[in-house]
XYZ file of C-alpha atoms in Angstrom:
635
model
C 26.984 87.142 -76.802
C 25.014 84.876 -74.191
C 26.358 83.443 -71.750
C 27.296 79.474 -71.384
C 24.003 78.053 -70.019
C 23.748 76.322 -66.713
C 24.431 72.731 -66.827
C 21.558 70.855 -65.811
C 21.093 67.130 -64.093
C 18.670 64.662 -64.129
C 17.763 65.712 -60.541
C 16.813 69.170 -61.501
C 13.392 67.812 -63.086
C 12.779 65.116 -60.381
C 13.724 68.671 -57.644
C 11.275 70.507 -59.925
C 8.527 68.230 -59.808
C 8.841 68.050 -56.082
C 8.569 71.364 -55.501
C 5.524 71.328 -57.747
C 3.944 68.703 -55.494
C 4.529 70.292 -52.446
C 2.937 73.756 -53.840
C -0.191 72.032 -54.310
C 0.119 69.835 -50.699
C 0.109 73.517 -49.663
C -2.561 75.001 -51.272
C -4.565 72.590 -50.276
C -3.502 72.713 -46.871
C -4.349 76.541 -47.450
C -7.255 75.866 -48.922
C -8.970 73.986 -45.685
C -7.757 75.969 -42.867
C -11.430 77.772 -42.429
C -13.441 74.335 -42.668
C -12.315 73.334 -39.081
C -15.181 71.056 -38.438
C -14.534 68.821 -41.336
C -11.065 68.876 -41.352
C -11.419 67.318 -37.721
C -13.856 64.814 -39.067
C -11.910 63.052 -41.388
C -9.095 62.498 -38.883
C -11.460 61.132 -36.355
C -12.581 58.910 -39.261
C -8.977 58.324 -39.700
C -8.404 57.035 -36.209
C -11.565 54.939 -36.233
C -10.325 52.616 -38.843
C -7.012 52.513 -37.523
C -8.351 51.154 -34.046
C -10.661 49.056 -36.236
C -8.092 47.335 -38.230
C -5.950 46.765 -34.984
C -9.248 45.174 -33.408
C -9.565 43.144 -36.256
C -6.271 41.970 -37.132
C -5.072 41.680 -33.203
C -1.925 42.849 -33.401
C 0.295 46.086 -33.882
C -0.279 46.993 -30.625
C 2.909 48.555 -30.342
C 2.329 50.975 -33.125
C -1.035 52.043 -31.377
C 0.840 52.786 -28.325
C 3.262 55.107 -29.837
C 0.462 57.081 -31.472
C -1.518 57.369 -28.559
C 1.775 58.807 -26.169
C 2.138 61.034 -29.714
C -1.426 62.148 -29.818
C -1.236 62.842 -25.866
C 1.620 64.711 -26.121
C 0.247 66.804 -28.742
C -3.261 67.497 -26.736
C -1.038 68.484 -23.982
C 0.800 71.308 -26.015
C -2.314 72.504 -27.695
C -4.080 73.331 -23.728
C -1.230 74.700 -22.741
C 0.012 78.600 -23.256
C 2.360 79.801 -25.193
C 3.959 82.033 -22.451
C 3.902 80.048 -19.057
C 1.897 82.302 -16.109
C 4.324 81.004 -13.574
C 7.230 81.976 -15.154
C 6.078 85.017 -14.838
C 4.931 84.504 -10.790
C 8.477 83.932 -10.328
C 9.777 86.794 -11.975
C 7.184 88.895 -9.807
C 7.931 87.609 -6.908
C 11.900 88.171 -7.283
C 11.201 91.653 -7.613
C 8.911 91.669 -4.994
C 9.754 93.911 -1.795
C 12.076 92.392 1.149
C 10.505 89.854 3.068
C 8.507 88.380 0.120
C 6.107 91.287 0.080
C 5.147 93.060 -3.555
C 4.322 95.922 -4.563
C 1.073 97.161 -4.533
C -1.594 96.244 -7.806
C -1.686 98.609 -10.774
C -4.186 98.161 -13.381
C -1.265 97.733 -15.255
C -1.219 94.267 -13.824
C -4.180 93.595 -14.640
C -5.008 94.499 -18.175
C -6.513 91.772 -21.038
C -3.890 88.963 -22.299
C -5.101 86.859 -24.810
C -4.734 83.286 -24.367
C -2.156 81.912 -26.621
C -1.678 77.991 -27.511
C 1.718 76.727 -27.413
C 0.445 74.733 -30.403
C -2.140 76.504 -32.550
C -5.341 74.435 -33.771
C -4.132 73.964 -37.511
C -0.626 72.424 -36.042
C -2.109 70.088 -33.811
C -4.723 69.082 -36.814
C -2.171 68.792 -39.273
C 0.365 66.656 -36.728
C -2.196 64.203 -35.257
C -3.663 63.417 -39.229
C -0.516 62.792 -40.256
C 0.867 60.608 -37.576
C -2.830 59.001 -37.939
C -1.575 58.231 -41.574
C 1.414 57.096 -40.806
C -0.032 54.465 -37.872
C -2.519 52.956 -40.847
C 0.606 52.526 -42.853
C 2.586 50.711 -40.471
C 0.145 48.315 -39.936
C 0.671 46.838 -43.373
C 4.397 45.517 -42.629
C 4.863 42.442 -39.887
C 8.191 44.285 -39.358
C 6.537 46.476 -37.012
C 4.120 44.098 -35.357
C 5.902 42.943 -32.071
C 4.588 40.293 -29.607
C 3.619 42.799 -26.416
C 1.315 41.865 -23.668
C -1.496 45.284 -24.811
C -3.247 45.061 -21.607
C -0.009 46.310 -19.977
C 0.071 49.156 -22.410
C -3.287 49.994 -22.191
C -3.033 50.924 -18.414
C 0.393 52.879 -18.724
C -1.243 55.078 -21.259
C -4.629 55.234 -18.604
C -2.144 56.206 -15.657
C 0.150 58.772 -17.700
C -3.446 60.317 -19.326
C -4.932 60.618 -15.896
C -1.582 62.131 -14.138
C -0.909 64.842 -17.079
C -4.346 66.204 -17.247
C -4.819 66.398 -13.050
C -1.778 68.446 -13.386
C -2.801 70.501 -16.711
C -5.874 70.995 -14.691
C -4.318 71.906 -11.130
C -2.262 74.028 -13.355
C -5.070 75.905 -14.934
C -7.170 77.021 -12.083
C -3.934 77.551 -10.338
C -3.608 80.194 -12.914
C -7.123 81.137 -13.726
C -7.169 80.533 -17.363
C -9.627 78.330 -19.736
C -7.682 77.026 -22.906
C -10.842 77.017 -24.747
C -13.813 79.823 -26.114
C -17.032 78.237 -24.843
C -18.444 80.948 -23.400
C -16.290 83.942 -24.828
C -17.234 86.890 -26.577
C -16.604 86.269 -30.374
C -16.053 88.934 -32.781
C -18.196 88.331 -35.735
C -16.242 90.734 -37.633
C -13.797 89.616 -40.431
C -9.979 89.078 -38.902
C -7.906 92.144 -40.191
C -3.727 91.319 -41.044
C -2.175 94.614 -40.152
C 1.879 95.117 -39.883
C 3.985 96.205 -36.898
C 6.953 97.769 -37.991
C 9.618 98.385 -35.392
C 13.548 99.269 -35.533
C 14.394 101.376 -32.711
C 15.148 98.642 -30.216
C 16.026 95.096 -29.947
C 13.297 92.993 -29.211
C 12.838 88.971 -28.323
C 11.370 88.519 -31.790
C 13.023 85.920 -34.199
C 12.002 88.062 -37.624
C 13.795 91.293 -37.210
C 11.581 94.945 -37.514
C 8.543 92.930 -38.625
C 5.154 91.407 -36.819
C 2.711 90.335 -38.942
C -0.926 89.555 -36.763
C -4.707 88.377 -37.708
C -6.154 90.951 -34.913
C -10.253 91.413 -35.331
C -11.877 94.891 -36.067
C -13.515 95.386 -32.339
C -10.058 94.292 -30.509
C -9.083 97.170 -28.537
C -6.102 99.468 -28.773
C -5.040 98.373 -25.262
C -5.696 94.582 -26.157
C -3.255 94.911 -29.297
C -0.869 96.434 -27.308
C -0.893 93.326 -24.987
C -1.014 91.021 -28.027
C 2.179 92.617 -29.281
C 3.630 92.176 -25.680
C 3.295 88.693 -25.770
C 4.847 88.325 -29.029
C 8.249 90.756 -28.969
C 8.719 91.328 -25.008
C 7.946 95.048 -25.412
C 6.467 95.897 -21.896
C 2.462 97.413 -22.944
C 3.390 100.740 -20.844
C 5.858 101.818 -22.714
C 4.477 100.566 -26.349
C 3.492 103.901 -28.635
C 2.013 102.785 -31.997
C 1.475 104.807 -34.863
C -0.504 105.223 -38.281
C 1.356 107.564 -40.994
C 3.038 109.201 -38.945
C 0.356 109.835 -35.719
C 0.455 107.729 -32.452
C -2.482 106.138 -31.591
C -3.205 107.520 -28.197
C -6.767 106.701 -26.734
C -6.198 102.915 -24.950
C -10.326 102.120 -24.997
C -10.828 102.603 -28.733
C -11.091 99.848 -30.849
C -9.197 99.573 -34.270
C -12.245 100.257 -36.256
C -12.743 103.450 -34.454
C -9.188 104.456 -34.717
C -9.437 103.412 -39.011
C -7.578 101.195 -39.219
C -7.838 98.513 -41.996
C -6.746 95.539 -43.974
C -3.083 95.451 -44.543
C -2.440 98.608 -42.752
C 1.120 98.812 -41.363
C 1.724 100.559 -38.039
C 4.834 101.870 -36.375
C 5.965 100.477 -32.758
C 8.219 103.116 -31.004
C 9.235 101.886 -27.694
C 9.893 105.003 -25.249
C 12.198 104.082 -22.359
C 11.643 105.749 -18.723
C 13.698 109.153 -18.796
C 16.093 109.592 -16.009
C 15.109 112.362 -13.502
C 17.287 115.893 -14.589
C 19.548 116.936 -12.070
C 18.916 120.377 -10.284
C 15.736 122.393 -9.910
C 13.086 121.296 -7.006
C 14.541 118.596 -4.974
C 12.971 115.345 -4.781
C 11.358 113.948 -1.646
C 13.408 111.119 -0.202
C 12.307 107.782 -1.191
C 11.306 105.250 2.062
C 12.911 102.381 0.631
C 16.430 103.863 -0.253
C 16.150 105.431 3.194
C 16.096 102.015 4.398
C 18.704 100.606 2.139
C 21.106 102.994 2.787
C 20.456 102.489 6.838
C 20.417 99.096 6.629
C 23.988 99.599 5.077
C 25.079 101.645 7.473
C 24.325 98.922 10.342
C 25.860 96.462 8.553
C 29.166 98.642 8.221
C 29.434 99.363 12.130
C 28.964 95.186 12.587
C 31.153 94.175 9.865
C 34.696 95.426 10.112
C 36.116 93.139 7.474
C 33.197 94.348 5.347
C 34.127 97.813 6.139
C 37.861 97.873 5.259
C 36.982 96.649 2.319
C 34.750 99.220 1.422
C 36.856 102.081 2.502
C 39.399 100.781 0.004
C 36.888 101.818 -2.833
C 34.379 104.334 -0.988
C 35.946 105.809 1.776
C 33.668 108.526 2.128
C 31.248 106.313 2.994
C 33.435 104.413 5.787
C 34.003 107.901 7.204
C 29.886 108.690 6.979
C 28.857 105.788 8.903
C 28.416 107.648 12.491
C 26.151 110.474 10.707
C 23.153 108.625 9.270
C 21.992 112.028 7.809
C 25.668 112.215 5.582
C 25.898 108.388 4.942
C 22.291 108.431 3.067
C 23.073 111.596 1.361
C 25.963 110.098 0.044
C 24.408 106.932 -0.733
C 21.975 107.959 -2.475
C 24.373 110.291 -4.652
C 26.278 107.034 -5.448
C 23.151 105.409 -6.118
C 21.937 108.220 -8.728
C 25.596 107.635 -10.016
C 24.769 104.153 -10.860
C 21.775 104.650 -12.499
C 23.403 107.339 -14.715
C 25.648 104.956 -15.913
C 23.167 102.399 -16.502
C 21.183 105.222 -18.791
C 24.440 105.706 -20.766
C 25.708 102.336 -20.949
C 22.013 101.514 -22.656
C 22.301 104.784 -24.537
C 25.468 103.540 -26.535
C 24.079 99.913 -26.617
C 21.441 101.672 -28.312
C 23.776 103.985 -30.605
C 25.714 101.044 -31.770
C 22.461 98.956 -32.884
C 21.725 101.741 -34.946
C 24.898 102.033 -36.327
C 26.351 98.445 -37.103
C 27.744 99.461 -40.677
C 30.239 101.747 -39.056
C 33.702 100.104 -38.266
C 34.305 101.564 -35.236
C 30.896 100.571 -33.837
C 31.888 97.048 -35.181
C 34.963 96.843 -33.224
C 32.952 98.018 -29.705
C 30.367 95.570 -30.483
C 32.720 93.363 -30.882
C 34.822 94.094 -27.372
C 31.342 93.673 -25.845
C 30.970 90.286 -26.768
C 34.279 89.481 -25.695
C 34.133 90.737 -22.301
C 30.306 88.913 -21.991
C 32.462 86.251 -22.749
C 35.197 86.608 -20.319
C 32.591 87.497 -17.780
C 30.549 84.071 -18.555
C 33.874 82.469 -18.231
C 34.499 83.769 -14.769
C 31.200 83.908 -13.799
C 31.486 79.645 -14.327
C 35.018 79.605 -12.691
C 33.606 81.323 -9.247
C 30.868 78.803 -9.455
C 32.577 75.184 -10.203
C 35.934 76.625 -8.665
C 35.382 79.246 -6.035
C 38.740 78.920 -4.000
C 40.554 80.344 -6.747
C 39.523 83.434 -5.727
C 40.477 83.431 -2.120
C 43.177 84.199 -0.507
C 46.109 81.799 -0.006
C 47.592 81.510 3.280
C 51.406 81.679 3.382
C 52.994 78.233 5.251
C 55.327 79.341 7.740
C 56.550 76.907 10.817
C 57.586 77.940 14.546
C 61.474 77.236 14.679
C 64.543 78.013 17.481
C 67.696 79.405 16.173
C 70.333 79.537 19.112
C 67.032 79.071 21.565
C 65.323 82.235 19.977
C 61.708 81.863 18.566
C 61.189 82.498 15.405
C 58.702 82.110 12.286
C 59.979 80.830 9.185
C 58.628 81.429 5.822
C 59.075 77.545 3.983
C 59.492 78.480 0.523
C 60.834 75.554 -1.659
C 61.181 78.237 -4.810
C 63.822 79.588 -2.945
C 67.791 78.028 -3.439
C 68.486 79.573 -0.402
C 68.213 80.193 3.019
C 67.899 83.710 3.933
C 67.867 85.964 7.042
C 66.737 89.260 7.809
C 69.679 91.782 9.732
C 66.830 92.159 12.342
C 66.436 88.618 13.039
C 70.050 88.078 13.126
C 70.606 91.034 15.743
C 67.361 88.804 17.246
C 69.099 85.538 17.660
C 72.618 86.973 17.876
C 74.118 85.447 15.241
C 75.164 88.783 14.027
C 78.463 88.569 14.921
C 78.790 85.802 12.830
C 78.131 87.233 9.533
C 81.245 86.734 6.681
C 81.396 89.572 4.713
C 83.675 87.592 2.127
C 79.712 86.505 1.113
C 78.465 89.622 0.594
C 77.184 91.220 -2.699
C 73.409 92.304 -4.697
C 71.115 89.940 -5.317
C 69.152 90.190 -8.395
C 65.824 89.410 -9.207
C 62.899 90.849 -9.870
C 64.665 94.197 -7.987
C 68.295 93.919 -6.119
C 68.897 93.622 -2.716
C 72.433 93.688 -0.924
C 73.527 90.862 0.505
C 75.503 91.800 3.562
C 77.374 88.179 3.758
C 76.904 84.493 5.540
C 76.135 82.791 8.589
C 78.035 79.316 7.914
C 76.770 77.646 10.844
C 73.862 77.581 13.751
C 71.461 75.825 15.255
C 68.149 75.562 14.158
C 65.780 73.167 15.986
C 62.309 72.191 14.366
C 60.080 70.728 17.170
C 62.265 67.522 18.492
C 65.067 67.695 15.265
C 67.498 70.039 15.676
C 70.064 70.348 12.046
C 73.071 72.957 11.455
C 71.784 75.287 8.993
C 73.818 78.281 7.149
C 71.887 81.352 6.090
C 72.498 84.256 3.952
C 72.092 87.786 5.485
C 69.798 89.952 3.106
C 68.376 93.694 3.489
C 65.192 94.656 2.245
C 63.711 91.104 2.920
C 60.014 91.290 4.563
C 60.251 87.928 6.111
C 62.414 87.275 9.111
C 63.609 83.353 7.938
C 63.049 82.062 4.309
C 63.467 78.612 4.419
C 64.786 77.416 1.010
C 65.250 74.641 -1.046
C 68.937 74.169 0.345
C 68.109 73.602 4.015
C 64.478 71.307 2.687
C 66.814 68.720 0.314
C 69.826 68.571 3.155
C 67.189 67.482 5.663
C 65.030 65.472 3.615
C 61.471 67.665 4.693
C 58.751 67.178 2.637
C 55.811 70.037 2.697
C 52.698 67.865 3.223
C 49.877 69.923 2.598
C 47.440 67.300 2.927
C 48.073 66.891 6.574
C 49.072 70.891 6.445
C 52.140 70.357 8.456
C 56.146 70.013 7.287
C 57.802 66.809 8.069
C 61.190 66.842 8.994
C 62.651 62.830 9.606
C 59.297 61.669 11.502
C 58.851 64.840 13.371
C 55.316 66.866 11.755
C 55.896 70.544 12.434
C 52.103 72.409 12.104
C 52.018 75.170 9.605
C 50.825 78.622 11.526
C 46.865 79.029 11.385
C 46.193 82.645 9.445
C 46.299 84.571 12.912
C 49.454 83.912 13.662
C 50.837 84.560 10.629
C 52.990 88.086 11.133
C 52.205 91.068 10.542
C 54.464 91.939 8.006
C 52.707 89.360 5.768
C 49.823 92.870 5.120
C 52.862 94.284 3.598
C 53.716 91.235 1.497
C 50.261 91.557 0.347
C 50.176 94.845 -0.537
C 53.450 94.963 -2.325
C 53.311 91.838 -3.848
C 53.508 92.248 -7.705
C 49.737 92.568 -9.386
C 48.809 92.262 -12.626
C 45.188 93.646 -13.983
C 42.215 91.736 -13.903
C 38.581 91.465 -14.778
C 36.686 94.954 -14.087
C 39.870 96.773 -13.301
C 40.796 94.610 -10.414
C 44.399 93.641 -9.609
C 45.075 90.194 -8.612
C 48.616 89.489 -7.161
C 51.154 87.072 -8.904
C 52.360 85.279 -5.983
C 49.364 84.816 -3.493
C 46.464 85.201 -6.392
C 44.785 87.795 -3.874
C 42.310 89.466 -5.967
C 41.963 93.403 -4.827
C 38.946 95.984 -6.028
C 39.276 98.862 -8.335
C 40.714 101.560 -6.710
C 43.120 100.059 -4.306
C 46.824 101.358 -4.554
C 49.435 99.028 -4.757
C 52.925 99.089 -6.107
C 53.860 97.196 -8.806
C 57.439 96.722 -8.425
C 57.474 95.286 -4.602
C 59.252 93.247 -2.407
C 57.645 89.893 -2.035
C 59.596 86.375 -0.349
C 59.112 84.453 -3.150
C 61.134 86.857 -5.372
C 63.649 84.564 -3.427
C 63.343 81.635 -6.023
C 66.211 82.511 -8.510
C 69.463 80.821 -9.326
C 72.513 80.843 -6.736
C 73.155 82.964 -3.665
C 71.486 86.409 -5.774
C 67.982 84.444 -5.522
C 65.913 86.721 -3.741
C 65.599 90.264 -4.397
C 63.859 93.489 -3.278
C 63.071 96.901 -5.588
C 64.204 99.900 -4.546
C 61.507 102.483 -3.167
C 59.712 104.325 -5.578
C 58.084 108.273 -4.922
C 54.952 107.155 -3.375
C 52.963 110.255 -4.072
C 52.820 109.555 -8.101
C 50.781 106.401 -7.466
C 48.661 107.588 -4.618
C 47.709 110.451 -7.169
C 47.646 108.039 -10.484
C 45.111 105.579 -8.189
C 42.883 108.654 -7.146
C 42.161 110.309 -10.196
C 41.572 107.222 -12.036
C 39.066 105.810 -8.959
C 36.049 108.256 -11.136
C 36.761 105.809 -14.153
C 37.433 102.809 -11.703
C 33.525 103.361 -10.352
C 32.018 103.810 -13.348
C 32.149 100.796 -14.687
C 28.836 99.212 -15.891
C 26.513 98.060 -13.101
C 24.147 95.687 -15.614
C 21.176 94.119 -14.580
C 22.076 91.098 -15.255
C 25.123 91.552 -12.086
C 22.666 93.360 -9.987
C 20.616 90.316 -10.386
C 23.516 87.897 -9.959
C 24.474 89.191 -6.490
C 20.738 89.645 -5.356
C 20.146 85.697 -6.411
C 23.283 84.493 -5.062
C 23.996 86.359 -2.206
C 20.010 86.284 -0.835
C 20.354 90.377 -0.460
C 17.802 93.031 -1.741
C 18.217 95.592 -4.817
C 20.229 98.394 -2.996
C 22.319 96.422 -1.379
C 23.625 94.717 -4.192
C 23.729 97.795 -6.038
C 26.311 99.075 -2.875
C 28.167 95.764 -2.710
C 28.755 96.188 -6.777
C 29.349 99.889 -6.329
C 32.092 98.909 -3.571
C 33.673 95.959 -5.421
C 34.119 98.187 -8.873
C 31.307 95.855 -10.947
C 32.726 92.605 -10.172
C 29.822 90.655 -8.918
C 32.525 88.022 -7.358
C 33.986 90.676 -5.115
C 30.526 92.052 -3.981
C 29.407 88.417 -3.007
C 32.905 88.130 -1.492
C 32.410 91.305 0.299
C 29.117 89.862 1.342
C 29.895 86.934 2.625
C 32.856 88.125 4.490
C-alpha cells in the first residue's frame, strides 16, 4: 500500500520556480566565465550610463557616492593577496634567533608562491555589475535622491582613492609582489582539475579530506606543492603526494611529465619530523642549547627567589648550578624530555582524530576541550586580574602586652583572642593562666586549650585596653587578635590606608619583611586544594605552589581560629611525614610530564620577552603552567 503523499502548499510551486530561475542565472553565469573581455565591457557600459543619467538628471549624488566607496573597496580586495606577506614577516621574525637575528636562508624560503587574490576576477566582476545594477535602479525613486553638496563628495572619494592605493602600493614593493600578469609566463596549455585527497592530519581547510584545484599541465611538482600550502597550511617540506599508490618524488618535473591528467585524484600524506632515537652514536652538542642552558645557569646564581623556586620542582638542577658541565647535561636531558612529550602528546592527538567513533576517544576529546577551556579561562583571569595569583600578605600590628613587644596576627574570623604558651612565658602572664578554662578546641583539627588569661594590658601605639586571651597549644602565631577584642574596642581594619584604627590612633600593618618567620610555616601547612596543571593553591592565603611541592593537607593555619565559642581555633595532629615526602616524589615523573604545547611555549616567550629554551625551562620548572613560569620570571 503507498504511503499518504506529502502535503503540498502553494509555496512549493512559487519555491520551485525559483529554484528554476536561479539554475539558469547560474548557467549563465557559468556560461560567461571564459569571455572575460566582454563580460567587463558591458559593466563599463553599465557604469557609463549610470554616470550619464546622474549628469543628466543632477541629482542622486548620494547613490553615486556609495557605489564608488563600494567599487573602491572591491578594487582594493581584488590587488590584494589572499595570504598577507607580513603576516608572515612577523611570524619569521618571532622565531628569529635572540637579538632579532634569523636564521640563515634555505631555498626552502625561497621557493615559487603563486600570487593569490583575496577576491578572484569573476567575484569582483560579478559584485561591481551587480551593485552597477542596483545604482541604475535607485535612481528611478526620489526616495533616494537627497539634497548633498557633490563637490564635497567628490573630493572625499579623491582623498580616500589617493591614500588607499599609496598604501596598496607602499605595500606591494614593500613586499615585492605585482597583483597582475603583464609580463608573466602564461601557460598556453589547457587548465587541468585534479583532486587532493588527504585524511591523515588536520589541516586549516574548511572542506574536510578534499582540495579541488584548476593547476595547468607545465606547473611544476614543487609549484603544486606550494599551491597546496597556501590553501590547507601543510608546510611544502613535509608535503608527499601520490598517484595510485606511488609518491611523486622528483620536485623539477612538471605534471605532464609525471602523467598526470584531467580529473586525476592524488593523495597528500603529510610526514612529521621523527624524533632523534635514543642510544647509539651520540650527538654533537648543539651551540644554541649550550647557550640556553648557560644562560640559565647565570640567571640561577643571580636570582635566589628564582632559584628556590626551581629547586622545589628540579632540584637537581639547583644542585648543578656550580658545574656548568652537569647543569647542561642535565638540561639538555630535561629538554629531550620535553620534546618527547610533545611527540606523544601529538601522537595521541593524532590517534584520537583517527578514531572519533570510539567512545572512549570521545570522552578524551572531550576532556581536551574542557581543559582548553579552563586554560582560556585562566589564561584571561591572569591577564584582566593578575593579583589573584599573588601572594597575600598576612596583616599583623606591633603591640605591648605588660611592656613586652609583640606581633599580633588581626584576624576578624576569629571569636577569640588567643595566645601561644611561648608568648605567655614571653610576657609573663603565665602565671596567670585559669585552668577552670581549659579544654580542646575543635576545628578543622583539635588543639588543647590549656585555660585563660582574664586580664592584661595590651597597648596599641598611644591606646592602651584590658584584653583577656585564651592560652592555646599548637597555634603558629604568637597573638591572634579576634573578633572579641576588635568589637570591644571599636577597631576597624582599614585596608585602604593599610593600617588598623583603634579610637583615632592608626596602627601600620607590618610590611612583608617583618612579618615572622613562622608565617613560611603557615604557608606551607596551610590547607591546599588542587589546581590547574597539578598545582596546589592554598585555601586561606590563595598562594598558588608548582607541581611537585610537598605540603600537608591537614595543617595548622591561624585562621582555622574562626569557629564558634572559645573551641574556635584548632590545630591537626602530626601526621608520619615520610608517606607524603614519598607520595610527592614518585608522583613528581607524572607531575613533569605534563604537556608543554606550543601554544604555552609561545605564551611565555611573548609575554615574558624570553627566548625558546628558556621558556621551555621556566614551563619545565613551573609543571606547564605558563602563569607560574612568567611568575617565576618575573620574580
Amino acid at each position: 500500500m503507498d504511503g499518504p503523499e506529502p502535503e503540498t502548499t502553494p509555496f512549493d510551486a512559487i519555491q520551485l520556480q525559483g529554484n528554476k530561475l536561479v539554475r539558469i542565472y547560474q548557467s549563465y553565469l557559468d556560461a560567461s566565465t571564459p569571455y572575460t573581455p566582454h563580460r567587463w565591457g558591458v559593466t563599463i557600459l553599465l557604469l557609463t550610463a549610470f554616470f550619464v543619467r546622474i549628469l543628466l538628471v543632477q541629482g542622486w549624488y548620494i547613490v553615486a557616492y556609495c557605489l564608488g566607496i563600494y567599487l573602491l573597496n572591491l578594487f582594493l580586495a581584488f590587488l590584494q593577496p589572499k595570504f598577507d606577506p607580513s603576516l608572515n614577516l612577523e611570524s619569521t621574525e618571532d622565531e628569529g634567533l635572540e637579538g632579532g637575528q634569523s636564521s640563515l636562508p634555505t631555498k626552502a624560503d625561497e621557493e615559487f608562491r603563486p600570487f593569490i587574490r583575496r577576491l578572484p576576477e569573476f567575484k569582483f566582476w560579478h559584485s561591481a555589475t551587480r551593485a552597477v545594477v542596483i545604482g541604475l535602479f535607485c535612481t528611478f525613486f526620489e526616495i533616494f535622491n537627497l539634497p548633498v553638496f557633490w563637490p564635497v563628495l567628490v573630493v572625499y572619494w579623491l582623498i580616500l582613492l589617493v591614500l588607499t592605493m599609496r598604501r596598496q602600493l607602499q605595500h606591494m614593493i614593500k613586499y615585492r609582489y605585482v597583483p597582475f600578469s603583464f609580463g608573466k609566463a602564461k601557460y598556453g596549455a589547457k587548465l587541468l582539475m585534479i583532486s587532493v585527497i588527504f585524511s591523515n592530519v588536520q589541516l586549516n581547510f574548511p572542506d574536510s579530506g578534499l582540495l579541488t584545484l584548476d593547476v595547468p599541465p607545465d606547473l611544476t611538482l614543487q609549484d603544486l606543492r606550494a599551491l597546496i600550502e597556501s590553501e590547507t597550511g601543510a608546510p611544502a617540506q613535509i608535503q608527499t603526494l601520490e598517484r595510485e599508490g606511488q609518491a611523486l618524488q622528483d620536485a623539477s618535473q612538471t605534471l605532464r611529465q609525471l602523467g598526470i591528467n584531467h580529473n586525476d585524484i592524488l593523495g597528500l600524506r603529510v610526514t612529521r619530523p621523527q624524533q632523534p632515537q635514543q642510544g647509539g652514536q651520540p650527538r654533537a652538542p648543539n651551540p644554541a642549547a649550550r647557550q640556553a642552558s648557560e644562560q640559565l645557569r647565570q640567571q640561577l646564581l643571580t636570582n635566589p627567589a628564582m632559584q628556590g623556586q626551581v629547586r622545589q620542582v628540579a632540584p637537581e638542577l639547583v644542585e648543578a648550578i656550580a658545574d656548568p658541565a652537569r647543569f647542561e647535561r642535565l638540561f639538555t636531558e630535561r629538554e629531550r624530555r620535553v620534546r618527547e612529550e610533545q611527540r606523544r602528546a601529538q601522537e595521541e592527538i593524532d590517534r584520537l582524530d583517527n578514531d572519533t567513533n570510539n567512545p572512549d576517544s570521545q570522552a578524551e576529546i572531550l576532556r581536551r576541550i574542557r581543559q582548553q577551556v579552563i586554560a582560556k579561562n585562566q589564561e584571561e583571569a591572569f591577564e584582566q586580574n593578575p593579583e589573584s595569583f599573588g601572594t597575600v600578605t598576612m596583616l599583623y600590628i606591633d603591640v605591648l602586652i605588660n611592656g613586652v613587644p609583640i606581633k599580633a596576627f588581626v584576624d576578624s574570623g576569629a571569636q577569640k583572642t588567643i595566645m601561644s604558651p611561648s608568648a605567655a612565658e614571653k610576657c609573663g602572664v603565665s602565671h596567670l593562666i585559669d585552668e577552670k578554662w581549659g579544654g580542646i578546641a575543635r576545628g578543622v583539627g583539635t588543639a588543647k586549650i590549656l585555660g585563660r588569661v582574664h586580664h592584661a594590658i595590651m597597648q596599641f601605639g598611644d591606646y592602651e585596653a584590658p584584653a583577656s586571651f585564651m592560652v592555646m597549644e599548637g597555634k603558629d602565631v604568637e597573638l591572634l587578635l579576634g573578633l572579641d577584642m576588635l568589637k570591644r574596642h571599636q577597631m576597624c581594619i582599614d585596608l585602604q590606608e593599610n593600617c588598623l584604627k583603634v579610637l583615632g590612633t592608626k596602627i601600620e600593618f607590618l610590611p612583608e619583611h617583618q612579618l615572622p618567620k613562622m608565617m613560611d610555616n603557615i604557608l606551607e601547612n596551610e590547607p591546599k586544594v588542587a589546581g590547574p596543571g597539578g598545582s596546589t593553591i592554598g585555601t586561606e592565603t590563595g598562594t598558588i605552589l608548582p607541581p611537585g611541592h610537598s605540603a600537608n593537607t591537614s595543617s595548622k593555619s591561624p585562621a582555622a581560629a574562626s569557629g564558634s565559642a572559645p573551641h574556635a581555633a584548632s590545630s591537626s595532629s602530626a601526621q608520619n611525614p615520610s608517606q607524603p615526602q614519598t607520595q610527592t616524589q614518585s608522583q613528581r615523573p607524572a607531575q613533569r610530564s605534563n604537556q608543554i604545547t606550543e601554544e604555552k611555549i609561545n605564551t611565555v616567550m611573548q609575554h615574558g620577552s624570553c627566548d625558546r629554551a628558556q621558556a621551555v625551562a621556566l614551563l619545565e620548572a613551573a609543571g606547564g603552567n605558563p602563569e607560574l613560569a612568567l611568575g617565576l620570571l618575573f620574580n
